[in-house]
């Protein structure tokens, strides 16, 4: 069995994954619980602690460790992750100190999630497809003729940083008007909390109940409508360029599908911005939700 690790914007998930993509053991750790100085140090420490316990106390045998991390990843190093504040984080080297015989591969988290959806999930029946992860930021990947498109220079497909608003909100990457400043779930949640006067520290489940209970109020309706319009601008841009058969939505958006999905599909299907209006791509929801990154990172060895 292989180890799959997903480093998200808010938590680290470590999973033991079998050859059919089932997570047979899972441990999670929230990054906000960090007590050491740097996020990089915390992430490496937590991963090593979990894996050491699994190996020594539970006698779990593994030789391959796949890691999905947000941002730019090159040669198994996180070059930069704007949302976690990571720079030149040599994560493979750090883990290797404790597991010298293990093979370790690191890739962008959205690419890992996309691999899982393509092999076993919502994208398995399609050749040309897009995976769009709406979470803390926005990440993604694209497949053409069934293969992940992998440019030479870097992983690319930074859908979250395409500009959708001239002189728009400042993004963590330094640009203004990036897609993720309007279409990420983090932004949706922070805008709705601010407009409804909700405490910032409220958890996701509570926030969803408040939204559901107030779904007919103007503030909720208007915020959802505005959010959907922005998500659609990005979607239509992607579709006009890549013309996929299907777009799979993952990340935290999955938990809001009863609130947001139908409205998004309606807006998208009726969008006047689609260049090719026949045979409009389908929108589907990620099969593995937040587990996709863990499962997909084990596919980096295939
Ligand atoms: Zn940006």
PDB file of C-alpha atoms and ligand atoms in Angstrom:
ATOM      1  CA  UNK A   1       0.000   0.000   0.000  1.00  0.00           C
ATOM      2  CA  UNK A   2       1.016   3.593  -0.542  1.00  0.00           C
ATOM      3  CA  UNK A   3       0.905   6.694   1.584  1.00  0.00           C
ATOM      4  CA  UNK A   4      -0.981   9.675   0.164  1.00  0.00           C
ATOM      5  CA  UNK A   5      -0.647  13.079   1.779  1.00  0.00           C
ATOM      6  CA  UNK A   6      -2.703  16.158   1.043  1.00  0.00           C
ATOM      7  CA  UNK A   7      -1.460  19.489   2.324  1.00  0.00           C
ATOM      8  CA  UNK A   8      -4.442  21.781   2.067  1.00  0.00           C
ATOM      9  CA  UNK A   9      -4.923  25.442   2.883  1.00  0.00           C
ATOM     10  CA  UNK A  10      -6.217  24.561   6.325  1.00  0.00           C
ATOM     11  CA  UNK A  11      -5.237  20.976   7.110  1.00  0.00           C
ATOM     12  CA  UNK A  12      -2.907  18.073   6.410  1.00  0.00           C
ATOM     13  CA  UNK A  13      -4.437  14.695   5.583  1.00  0.00           C
ATOM     14  CA  UNK A  14      -2.316  11.553   5.710  1.00  0.00           C
ATOM     15  CA  UNK A  15      -3.819   8.379   4.286  1.00  0.00           C
ATOM     16  CA  UNK A  16      -2.909   4.766   3.692  1.00  0.00           C
ATOM     17  CA  UNK A  17      -4.320   3.959   0.267  1.00  0.00           C
ATOM     18  CA  UNK A  18      -4.822   0.561  -1.362  1.00  0.00           C
ATOM     19  CA  UNK A  19      -4.352  -0.220  -5.049  1.00  0.00           C
ATOM     20  CA  UNK A  20      -8.038   0.446  -5.782  1.00  0.00           C
ATOM     21  CA  UNK A  21      -7.916   3.977  -4.414  1.00  0.00           C
ATOM     22  CA  UNK A  22      -9.545   3.207  -1.063  1.00  0.00           C
ATOM     23  CA  UNK A  23      -8.274   5.080   1.968  1.00  0.00           C
ATOM     24  CA  UNK A  24      -7.921   2.347   4.576  1.00  0.00           C
ATOM     25  CA  UNK A  25      -6.487   4.569   7.293  1.00  0.00           C
ATOM     26  CA  UNK A  26      -6.661   8.336   7.698  1.00  0.00           C
ATOM     27  CA  UNK A  27      -5.277  10.912  10.072  1.00  0.00           C
ATOM     28  CA  UNK A  28      -5.805  14.662   9.815  1.00  0.00           C
ATOM     29  CA  UNK A  29      -4.231  17.646  11.471  1.00  0.00           C
ATOM     30  CA  UNK A  30      -5.355  21.262  11.317  1.00  0.00           C
ATOM     31  CA  UNK A  31      -2.638  23.712  10.376  1.00  0.00           C
ATOM     32  CA  UNK A  32      -4.039  26.401  12.680  1.00  0.00           C
ATOM     33  CA  UNK A  33      -3.039  24.122  15.593  1.00  0.00           C
ATOM     34  CA  UNK A  34       0.599  24.773  14.780  1.00  0.00           C
ATOM     35  CA  UNK A  35       2.766  25.613  17.761  1.00  0.00           C
ATOM     36  CA  UNK A  36       6.178  25.893  16.095  1.00  0.00           C
ATOM     37  CA  UNK A  37       7.508  28.924  14.292  1.00  0.00           C
ATOM     38  CA  UNK A  38       7.084  28.085  10.678  1.00  0.00           C
ATOM     39  CA  UNK A  39       4.303  26.375   8.773  1.00  0.00           C
ATOM     40  CA  UNK A  40       6.884  24.350   6.825  1.00  0.00           C
ATOM     41  CA  UNK A  41       8.432  23.005  10.018  1.00  0.00           C
ATOM     42  CA  UNK A  42       4.998  22.164  11.409  1.00  0.00           C
ATOM     43  CA  UNK A  43       3.910  20.326   8.271  1.00  0.00           C
ATOM     44  CA  UNK A  44       7.099  18.242   8.084  1.00  0.00           C
ATOM     45  CA  UNK A  45       6.969  17.425  11.799  1.00  0.00           C
ATOM     46  CA  UNK A  46       3.342  16.330  11.737  1.00  0.00           C
ATOM     47  CA  UNK A  47       3.822  14.098   8.711  1.00  0.00           C
ATOM     48  CA  UNK A  48       6.906  12.467  10.232  1.00  0.00           C
ATOM     49  CA  UNK A  49       5.141  11.944  13.587  1.00  0.00           C
ATOM     50  CA  UNK A  50       2.106  10.279  12.002  1.00  0.00           C
ATOM     51  CA  UNK A  51       4.150   8.030   9.696  1.00  0.00           C
ATOM     52  CA  UNK A  52       6.594   7.039  12.445  1.00  0.00           C
ATOM     53  CA  UNK A  53       3.701   5.929  14.650  1.00  0.00           C
ATOM     54  CA  UNK A  54       2.137   3.965  11.806  1.00  0.00           C
ATOM     55  CA  UNK A  55       5.438   2.282  10.998  1.00  0.00           C
ATOM     56  CA  UNK A  56       6.725   1.524  14.493  1.00  0.00           C
ATOM     57  CA  UNK A  57       3.605   0.976  16.552  1.00  0.00           C
ATOM     58  CA  UNK A  58       1.149  -0.318  13.991  1.00  0.00           C
ATOM     59  CA  UNK A  59       3.712  -2.144  11.855  1.00  0.00           C
ATOM     60  CA  UNK A  60       2.359  -0.633   8.654  1.00  0.00           C
ATOM     61  CA  UNK A  61       4.694  -1.245   5.730  1.00  0.00           C
ATOM     62  CA  UNK A  62       5.003   1.374   3.001  1.00  0.00           C
ATOM     63  CA  UNK A  63       7.668   2.304   0.477  1.00  0.00           C
ATOM     64  CA  UNK A  64       5.987   5.009  -1.577  1.00  0.00           C
ATOM     65  CA  UNK A  65       4.862   8.388  -0.229  1.00  0.00           C
ATOM     66  CA  UNK A  66       2.991  10.767  -2.539  1.00  0.00           C
ATOM     67  CA  UNK A  67       2.428  14.351  -1.450  1.00  0.00           C
ATOM     68  CA  UNK A  68       0.105  16.988  -2.890  1.00  0.00           C
ATOM     69  CA  UNK A  69       0.904  20.570  -1.905  1.00  0.00           C
ATOM     70  CA  UNK A  70      -0.673  23.865  -2.988  1.00  0.00           C
ATOM     71  CA  UNK A  71       1.221  26.274  -5.207  1.00  0.00           C
ATOM     72  CA  UNK A  72       4.234  25.846  -7.460  1.00  0.00           C
ATOM     73  CA  UNK A  73       5.944  22.481  -7.004  1.00  0.00           C
ATOM     74  CA  UNK A  74       9.092  21.564  -8.908  1.00  0.00           C
ATOM     75  CA  UNK A  75      11.525  18.653  -8.456  1.00  0.00           C
ATOM     76  CA  UNK A  76       9.670  17.538  -5.322  1.00  0.00           C
ATOM     77  CA  UNK A  77      10.111  20.953  -3.709  1.00  0.00           C
ATOM     78  CA  UNK A  78       7.376  23.484  -2.917  1.00  0.00           C
ATOM     79  CA  UNK A  79       8.847  26.526  -4.653  1.00  0.00           C
ATOM     80  CA  UNK A  80       6.086  28.792  -3.415  1.00  0.00           C
ATOM     81  CA  UNK A  81       2.648  28.465  -1.924  1.00  0.00           C
ATOM     82  CA  UNK A  82       1.087  31.876  -1.528  1.00  0.00           C
ATOM     83  CA  UNK A  83      -1.848  30.770   0.592  1.00  0.00           C
ATOM     84  CA  UNK A  84       0.326  28.908   3.116  1.00  0.00           C
ATOM     85  CA  UNK A  85       3.265  31.330   2.947  1.00  0.00           C
ATOM     86  CA  UNK A  86       5.698  28.561   1.942  1.00  0.00           C
ATOM     87  CA  UNK A  87       8.871  29.268  -0.028  1.00  0.00           C
ATOM     88  CA  UNK A  88      11.507  26.774  -1.205  1.00  0.00           C
ATOM     89  CA  UNK A  89      10.152  24.137   1.142  1.00  0.00           C
ATOM     90  CA  UNK A  90      12.240  21.007   0.520  1.00  0.00           C
ATOM     91  CA  UNK A  91       9.581  18.685   1.828  1.00  0.00           C
ATOM     92  CA  UNK A  92      10.947  15.548   0.174  1.00  0.00           C
ATOM     93  CA  UNK A  93      14.335  16.103   1.838  1.00  0.00           C
ATOM     94  CA  UNK A  94      12.726  16.651   5.239  1.00  0.00           C
ATOM     95  CA  UNK A  95      10.656  13.453   5.111  1.00  0.00           C
ATOM     96  CA  UNK A  96      13.517  11.467   3.585  1.00  0.00           C
ATOM     97  CA  UNK A  97      15.661  12.108   6.691  1.00  0.00           C
ATOM     98  CA  UNK A  98      13.291   9.837   8.623  1.00  0.00           C
ATOM     99  CA  UNK A  99      12.308   7.422   5.847  1.00  0.00           C
ATOM    100  CA  UNK A 100      15.495   7.116   3.784  1.00  0.00           C
ATOM    101  CA  UNK A 101      14.419   4.084   1.773  1.00  0.00           C
ATOM    102  CA  UNK A 102      10.980   5.405   0.815  1.00  0.00           C
ATOM    103  CA  UNK A 103      10.300   6.803  -2.638  1.00  0.00           C
ATOM    104  CA  UNK A 104       8.771  10.252  -2.260  1.00  0.00           C
ATOM    105  CA  UNK A 105       7.062  12.343  -4.925  1.00  0.00           C
ATOM    106  CA  UNK A 106       5.532  15.780  -4.542  1.00  0.00           C
ATOM    107  CA  UNK A 107       3.142  17.509  -6.943  1.00  0.00           C
ATOM    108  CA  UNK A 108       0.610  20.323  -6.955  1.00  0.00           C
ATOM    109  CA  UNK A 109      -2.431  19.348  -4.859  1.00  0.00           C
ATOM    110  CA  UNK A 110      -5.051  20.110  -7.480  1.00  0.00           C
ATOM    111  CA  UNK A 111      -3.156  17.984 -10.009  1.00  0.00           C
ATOM    112  CA  UNK A 112      -3.181  15.099  -7.508  1.00  0.00           C
ATOM    113  CA  UNK A 113      -6.912  15.469  -6.885  1.00  0.00           C
ATOM    114  CA  UNK A 114      -7.489  15.562 -10.634  1.00  0.00           C
ATOM    115  CA  UNK A 115      -5.572  12.291 -11.089  1.00  0.00           C
ATOM    116  CA  UNK A 116      -7.832  10.577  -8.556  1.00  0.00           C
ATOM    117  CA  UNK A 117     -10.985  11.834 -10.260  1.00  0.00           C
ATOM    118  CA  UNK A 118      -9.639  10.798 -13.657  1.00  0.00           C
ATOM    119  CA  UNK A 119      -8.655   7.262 -12.596  1.00  0.00           C
ATOM    120  CA  UNK A 120     -11.535   6.304 -10.329  1.00  0.00           C
ATOM    121  CA  UNK A 121     -13.944   9.221  -9.973  1.00  0.00           C
ATOM    122  CA  UNK A 122     -16.203  11.614 -11.854  1.00  0.00           C
ATOM    123  CA  UNK A 123     -13.848  12.055 -14.829  1.00  0.00           C
ATOM    124  CA  UNK A 124     -13.074   8.426 -15.599  1.00  0.00           C
ATOM    125  CA  UNK A 125     -15.366   8.215 -18.622  1.00  0.00           C
ATOM    126  CA  UNK A 126     -14.030  11.347 -20.321  1.00  0.00           C
ATOM    127  CA  UNK A 127     -11.029  12.132 -22.543  1.00  0.00           C
ATOM    128  CA  UNK A 128     -10.986  15.944 -22.572  1.00  0.00           C
ATOM    129  CA  UNK A 129     -11.763  17.341 -19.172  1.00  0.00           C
ATOM    130  CA  UNK A 130     -11.047  20.018 -16.601  1.00  0.00           C
ATOM    131  CA  UNK A 131     -10.762  19.630 -12.871  1.00  0.00           C
ATOM    132  CA  UNK A 132     -11.420  22.833 -10.965  1.00  0.00           C
ATOM    133  CA  UNK A 133     -10.829  22.898  -7.240  1.00  0.00           C
ATOM    134  CA  UNK A 134     -12.756  25.667  -5.472  1.00  0.00           C
ATOM    135  CA  UNK A 135     -11.319  25.760  -1.977  1.00  0.00           C
ATOM    136  CA  UNK A 136      -9.023  28.058  -0.027  1.00  0.00           C
ATOM    137  CA  UNK A 137      -7.771  29.164  -3.423  1.00  0.00           C
ATOM    138  CA  UNK A 138      -8.589  27.849  -6.879  1.00  0.00           C
ATOM    139  CA  UNK A 139      -6.446  25.178  -8.462  1.00  0.00           C
ATOM    140  CA  UNK A 140      -6.924  22.913 -11.389  1.00  0.00           C
ATOM    141  CA  UNK A 141      -5.743  20.571 -14.050  1.00  0.00           C
ATOM    142  CA  UNK A 142      -6.705  19.664 -17.583  1.00  0.00           C
ATOM    143  CA  UNK A 143      -6.692  16.389 -19.515  1.00  0.00           C
ATOM    144  CA  UNK A 144      -6.587  16.097 -23.247  1.00  0.00           C
ATOM    145  CA  UNK A 145      -7.019  12.733 -25.000  1.00  0.00           C
ATOM    146  CA  UNK A 146      -7.145  11.189 -21.542  1.00  0.00           C
ATOM    147  CA  UNK A 147      -3.732  12.494 -20.485  1.00  0.00           C
ATOM    148  CA  UNK A 148      -2.905  15.162 -17.930  1.00  0.00           C
ATOM    149  CA  UNK A 149      -1.430  18.180 -19.706  1.00  0.00           C
ATOM    150  CA  UNK A 150       2.020  18.727 -18.176  1.00  0.00           C
ATOM    151  CA  UNK A 151       4.016  21.711 -19.447  1.00  0.00           C
ATOM    152  CA  UNK A 152       7.825  21.596 -19.170  1.00  0.00           C
ATOM    153  CA  UNK A 153       8.373  24.883 -17.317  1.00  0.00           C
ATOM    154  CA  UNK A 154       6.059  24.254 -14.373  1.00  0.00           C
ATOM    155  CA  UNK A 155       2.770  22.514 -13.632  1.00  0.00           C
ATOM    156  CA  UNK A 156       0.729  25.419 -15.030  1.00  0.00           C
ATOM    157  CA  UNK A 157      -3.050  25.540 -15.123  1.00  0.00           C
ATOM    158  CA  UNK A 158      -3.142  28.086 -12.332  1.00  0.00           C
ATOM    159  CA  UNK A 159      -6.776  28.778 -13.040  1.00  0.00           C
ATOM    160  CA  UNK A 160      -7.037  30.689  -9.756  1.00  0.00           C
ATOM    161  CA  UNK A 161      -4.702  33.379 -10.993  1.00  0.00           C
ATOM    162  CA  UNK A 162      -6.303  34.252 -14.287  1.00  0.00           C
ATOM    163  CA  UNK A 163      -7.436  37.849 -14.105  1.00  0.00           C
ATOM    164  CA  UNK A 164     -11.185  38.270 -14.213  1.00  0.00           C
ATOM    165  CA  UNK A 165     -11.457  41.828 -12.880  1.00  0.00           C
ATOM    166  CA  UNK A 166      -9.234  44.682 -14.020  1.00  0.00           C
ATOM    167  CA  UNK A 167      -7.971  46.600 -10.953  1.00  0.00           C
ATOM    168  CA  UNK A 168      -9.778  44.033  -8.811  1.00  0.00           C
ATOM    169  CA  UNK A 169      -9.065  42.716  -5.325  1.00  0.00           C
ATOM    170  CA  UNK A 170      -5.405  42.212  -4.441  1.00  0.00           C
ATOM    171  CA  UNK A 171      -4.410  38.544  -4.516  1.00  0.00           C
ATOM    172  CA  UNK A 172      -1.799  36.801  -2.325  1.00  0.00           C
ATOM    173  CA  UNK A 173       0.211  36.258  -5.518  1.00  0.00           C
ATOM    174  CA  UNK A 174       0.653  40.024  -5.953  1.00  0.00           C
ATOM    175  CA  UNK A 175      -1.715  40.485  -8.904  1.00  0.00           C
ATOM    176  CA  UNK A 176      -5.055  42.235  -8.832  1.00  0.00           C
ATOM    177  CA  UNK A 177      -8.370  40.711  -9.829  1.00  0.00           C
ATOM    178  CA  UNK A 178      -7.398  37.017  -9.756  1.00  0.00           C
ATOM    179  CA  UNK A 179     -10.190  34.457 -10.157  1.00  0.00           C
ATOM    180  CA  UNK A 180      -9.597  33.013  -6.677  1.00  0.00           C
ATOM    181  CA  UNK A 181     -10.253  36.385  -5.064  1.00  0.00           C
ATOM    182  CA  UNK A 182     -13.841  36.071  -6.345  1.00  0.00           C
ATOM    183  CA  UNK A 183     -14.539  32.403  -6.953  1.00  0.00           C
ATOM    184  CA  UNK A 184     -12.785  30.541  -4.124  1.00  0.00           C
ATOM    185  CA  UNK A 185     -14.857  29.121  -1.310  1.00  0.00           C
ATOM    186  CA  UNK A 186     -12.740  31.052   1.166  1.00  0.00           C
ATOM    187  CA  UNK A 187     -13.792  34.296  -0.466  1.00  0.00           C
ATOM    188  CA  UNK A 188     -17.452  33.250  -0.676  1.00  0.00           C
ATOM    189  CA  UNK A 189     -17.465  32.388   3.009  1.00  0.00           C
ATOM    190  CA  UNK A 190     -15.661  35.521   4.123  1.00  0.00           C
ATOM    191  CA  UNK A 191     -17.964  37.797   2.091  1.00  0.00           C
ATOM    192  CA  UNK A 192     -21.141  36.166   3.390  1.00  0.00           C
ATOM    193  CA  UNK A 193     -19.875  36.247   6.996  1.00  0.00           C
ATOM    194  CA  UNK A 194     -19.044  39.911   6.703  1.00  0.00           C
ATOM    195  CA  UNK A 195     -22.376  40.849   5.125  1.00  0.00           C
ATOM    196  CA  UNK A 196     -24.394  38.856   7.649  1.00  0.00           C
ATOM    197  CA  UNK A 197     -22.321  40.023  10.605  1.00  0.00           C
ATOM    198  CA  UNK A 198     -21.336  36.439  11.478  1.00  0.00           C
ATOM    199  CA  UNK A 199     -18.357  35.739  13.741  1.00  0.00           C
ATOM    200  CA  UNK A 200     -15.313  34.874  11.622  1.00  0.00           C
ATOM    201  CA  UNK A 201     -14.390  31.893  13.787  1.00  0.00           C
ATOM    202  CA  UNK A 202     -17.637  29.970  13.157  1.00  0.00           C
ATOM    203  CA  UNK A 203     -17.094  26.484  11.715  1.00  0.00           C
ATOM    204  CA  UNK A 204     -18.108  25.342   8.238  1.00  0.00           C
ATOM    205  CA  UNK A 205     -21.093  23.229   9.314  1.00  0.00           C
ATOM    206  CA  UNK A 206     -22.622  26.063  11.335  1.00  0.00           C
ATOM    207  CA  UNK A 207     -22.108  28.530   8.510  1.00  0.00           C
ATOM    208  CA  UNK A 208     -23.873  26.217   6.056  1.00  0.00           C
ATOM    209  CA  UNK A 209     -26.881  25.885   8.389  1.00  0.00           C
ATOM    210  CA  UNK A 210     -27.114  29.655   8.767  1.00  0.00           C
ATOM    211  CA  UNK A 211     -27.007  30.055   4.981  1.00  0.00           C
ATOM    212  CA  UNK A 212     -29.658  27.347   4.462  1.00  0.00           C
ATOM    213  CA  UNK A 213     -31.919  28.906   7.112  1.00  0.00           C
ATOM    214  CA  UNK A 214     -31.615  32.333   5.493  1.00  0.00           C
ATOM    215  CA  UNK A 215     -31.623  31.224   1.880  1.00  0.00           C
ATOM    216  CA  UNK A 216     -34.542  33.519   0.948  1.00  0.00           C
ATOM    217  CA  UNK A 217     -33.127  36.680   2.487  1.00  0.00           C
ATOM    218  CA  UNK A 218     -31.800  39.362   0.153  1.00  0.00           C
ATOM    219  CA  UNK A 219     -28.310  39.320   1.591  1.00  0.00           C
ATOM    220  CA  UNK A 220     -27.867  35.562   1.052  1.00  0.00           C
ATOM    221  CA  UNK A 221     -29.564  35.565  -2.368  1.00  0.00           C
ATOM    222  CA  UNK A 222     -27.491  38.506  -3.607  1.00  0.00           C
ATOM    223  CA  UNK A 223     -24.195  37.133  -2.287  1.00  0.00           C
ATOM    224  CA  UNK A 224     -24.819  33.732  -3.878  1.00  0.00           C
ATOM    225  CA  UNK A 225     -25.844  35.332  -7.156  1.00  0.00           C
ATOM    226  CA  UNK A 226     -22.754  37.511  -7.240  1.00  0.00           C
ATOM    227  CA  UNK A 227     -20.485  34.554  -6.355  1.00  0.00           C
ATOM    228  CA  UNK A 228     -22.049  32.340  -9.020  1.00  0.00           C
ATOM    229  CA  UNK A 229     -21.601  35.049 -11.647  1.00  0.00           C
ATOM    230  CA  UNK A 230     -17.887  35.270 -10.865  1.00  0.00           C
ATOM    231  CA  UNK A 231     -17.412  31.486 -10.842  1.00  0.00           C
ATOM    232  CA  UNK A 232     -19.126  31.427 -14.244  1.00  0.00           C
ATOM    233  CA  UNK A 233     -16.819  34.041 -15.741  1.00  0.00           C
ATOM    234  CA  UNK A 234     -13.877  31.782 -14.954  1.00  0.00           C
ATOM    235  CA  UNK A 235     -15.681  28.672 -16.176  1.00  0.00           C
ATOM    236  CA  UNK A 236     -16.617  30.204 -19.512  1.00  0.00           C
ATOM    237  CA  UNK A 237     -13.050  31.462 -20.014  1.00  0.00           C
ATOM    238  CA  UNK A 238     -11.711  27.956 -19.402  1.00  0.00           C
ATOM    239  CA  UNK A 239     -14.289  26.347 -21.643  1.00  0.00           C
ATOM    240  CA  UNK A 240     -13.668  28.811 -24.485  1.00  0.00           C
ATOM    241  CA  UNK A 241      -9.955  27.949 -24.400  1.00  0.00           C
ATOM    242  CA  UNK A 242      -9.948  24.219 -23.675  1.00  0.00           C
ATOM    243  CA  UNK A 243     -13.386  23.055 -24.885  1.00  0.00           C
ATOM    244  CA  UNK A 244     -13.605  20.129 -22.454  1.00  0.00           C
ATOM    245  CA  UNK A 245     -16.381  17.544 -22.484  1.00  0.00           C
ATOM    246  CA  UNK A 246     -16.856  18.017 -18.778  1.00  0.00           C
ATOM    247  CA  UNK A 247     -15.761  20.160 -15.833  1.00  0.00           C
ATOM    248  CA  UNK A 248     -15.419  18.518 -12.458  1.00  0.00           C
ATOM    249  CA  UNK A 249     -15.750  20.781  -9.408  1.00  0.00           C
ATOM    250  CA  UNK A 250     -13.903  19.801  -6.253  1.00  0.00           C
ATOM    251  CA  UNK A 251     -12.621  21.315  -3.027  1.00  0.00           C
ATOM    252  CA  UNK A 252     -14.789  22.871  -0.324  1.00  0.00           C
ATOM    253  CA  UNK A 253     -17.428  23.670  -2.965  1.00  0.00           C
ATOM    254  CA  UNK A 254     -18.562  20.039  -2.733  1.00  0.00           C
ATOM    255  CA  UNK A 255     -19.948  20.667   0.765  1.00  0.00           C
ATOM    256  CA  UNK A 256     -22.045  23.542  -0.604  1.00  0.00           C
ATOM    257  CA  UNK A 257     -23.445  21.682  -3.586  1.00  0.00           C
ATOM    258  CA  UNK A 258     -27.060  21.746  -2.325  1.00  0.00           C
ATOM    259  CA  UNK A 259     -26.777  25.522  -1.928  1.00  0.00           C
ATOM    260  CA  UNK A 260     -24.771  26.450  -5.025  1.00  0.00           C
ATOM    261  CA  UNK A 261     -24.685  23.761  -7.706  1.00  0.00           C
ATOM    262  CA  UNK A 262     -28.075  24.132  -9.429  1.00  0.00           C
ATOM    263  CA  UNK A 263     -27.735  27.892  -9.598  1.00  0.00           C
ATOM    264  CA  UNK A 264     -24.239  27.553 -11.041  1.00  0.00           C
ATOM    265  CA  UNK A 265     -25.299  25.019 -13.672  1.00  0.00           C
ATOM    266  CA  UNK A 266     -28.215  27.270 -14.721  1.00  0.00           C
ATOM    267  CA  UNK A 267     -26.062  30.355 -14.981  1.00  0.00           C
ATOM    268  CA  UNK A 268     -23.378  28.475 -16.916  1.00  0.00           C
ATOM    269  CA  UNK A 269     -25.745  26.798 -19.382  1.00  0.00           C
ATOM    270  CA  UNK A 270     -27.360  30.135 -20.169  1.00  0.00           C
ATOM    271  CA  UNK A 271     -24.131  32.092 -20.288  1.00  0.00           C
ATOM    272  CA  UNK A 272     -23.910  34.438 -23.241  1.00  0.00           C
ATOM    273  CA  UNK A 273     -20.132  34.325 -22.864  1.00  0.00           C
ATOM    274  CA  UNK A 274     -19.727  30.777 -24.167  1.00  0.00           C
ATOM    275  CA  UNK A 275     -18.195  30.966 -27.616  1.00  0.00           C
ATOM    276  CA  UNK A 276     -19.448  27.589 -28.775  1.00  0.00           C
ATOM    277  CA  UNK A 277     -23.000  27.315 -27.523  1.00  0.00           C
ATOM    278  CA  UNK A 278     -23.868  23.862 -28.796  1.00  0.00           C
ATOM    279  CA  UNK A 279     -23.116  20.748 -26.828  1.00  0.00           C
ATOM    280  CA  UNK A 280     -22.247  22.687 -23.653  1.00  0.00           C
ATOM    281  CA  UNK A 281     -19.875  20.807 -21.311  1.00  0.00           C
ATOM    282  CA  UNK A 282     -21.363  19.053 -18.333  1.00  0.00           C
ATOM    283  CA  UNK A 283     -20.591  20.176 -14.811  1.00  0.00           C
ATOM    284  CA  UNK A 284     -20.085  17.341 -12.330  1.00  0.00           C
ATOM    285  CA  UNK A 285     -19.078  17.206  -8.681  1.00  0.00           C
ATOM    286  CA  UNK A 286     -15.869  15.518  -7.555  1.00  0.00           C
ATOM    287  CA  UNK A 287     -16.483  11.988  -6.428  1.00  0.00           C
ATOM    288  CA  UNK A 288     -13.903  11.915  -3.678  1.00  0.00           C
ATOM    289  CA  UNK A 289     -14.517  15.377  -2.228  1.00  0.00           C
ATOM    290  CA  UNK A 290     -11.695  16.381   0.037  1.00  0.00           C
ATOM    291  CA  UNK A 291     -10.118  12.898  -0.119  1.00  0.00           C
ATOM    292  CA  UNK A 292      -9.153  13.298  -3.783  1.00  0.00           C
ATOM    293  CA  UNK A 293      -5.764  14.838  -2.967  1.00  0.00           C
ATOM    294  CA  UNK A 294      -4.756  11.950  -0.704  1.00  0.00           C
ATOM    295  CA  UNK A 295      -5.873   9.290  -3.175  1.00  0.00           C
ATOM    296  CA  UNK A 296      -4.427  11.064  -6.205  1.00  0.00           C
ATOM    297  CA  UNK A 297      -0.991  11.671  -4.691  1.00  0.00           C
ATOM    298  CA  UNK A 298      -0.493   7.893  -4.587  1.00  0.00           C
ATOM    299  CA  UNK A 299      -0.919   7.901  -8.380  1.00  0.00           C
ATOM    300  CA  UNK A 300       2.220  10.021  -8.874  1.00  0.00           C
ATOM    301  CA  UNK A 301       4.189   6.756  -9.063  1.00  0.00           C
ATOM    302  CA  UNK A 302       2.177   5.278 -11.982  1.00  0.00           C
TER     303      UNK A 302
HETATM  304 ZN1  LIG B   1      -3.391  35.605  -7.830  1.00  0.00          ZN
END
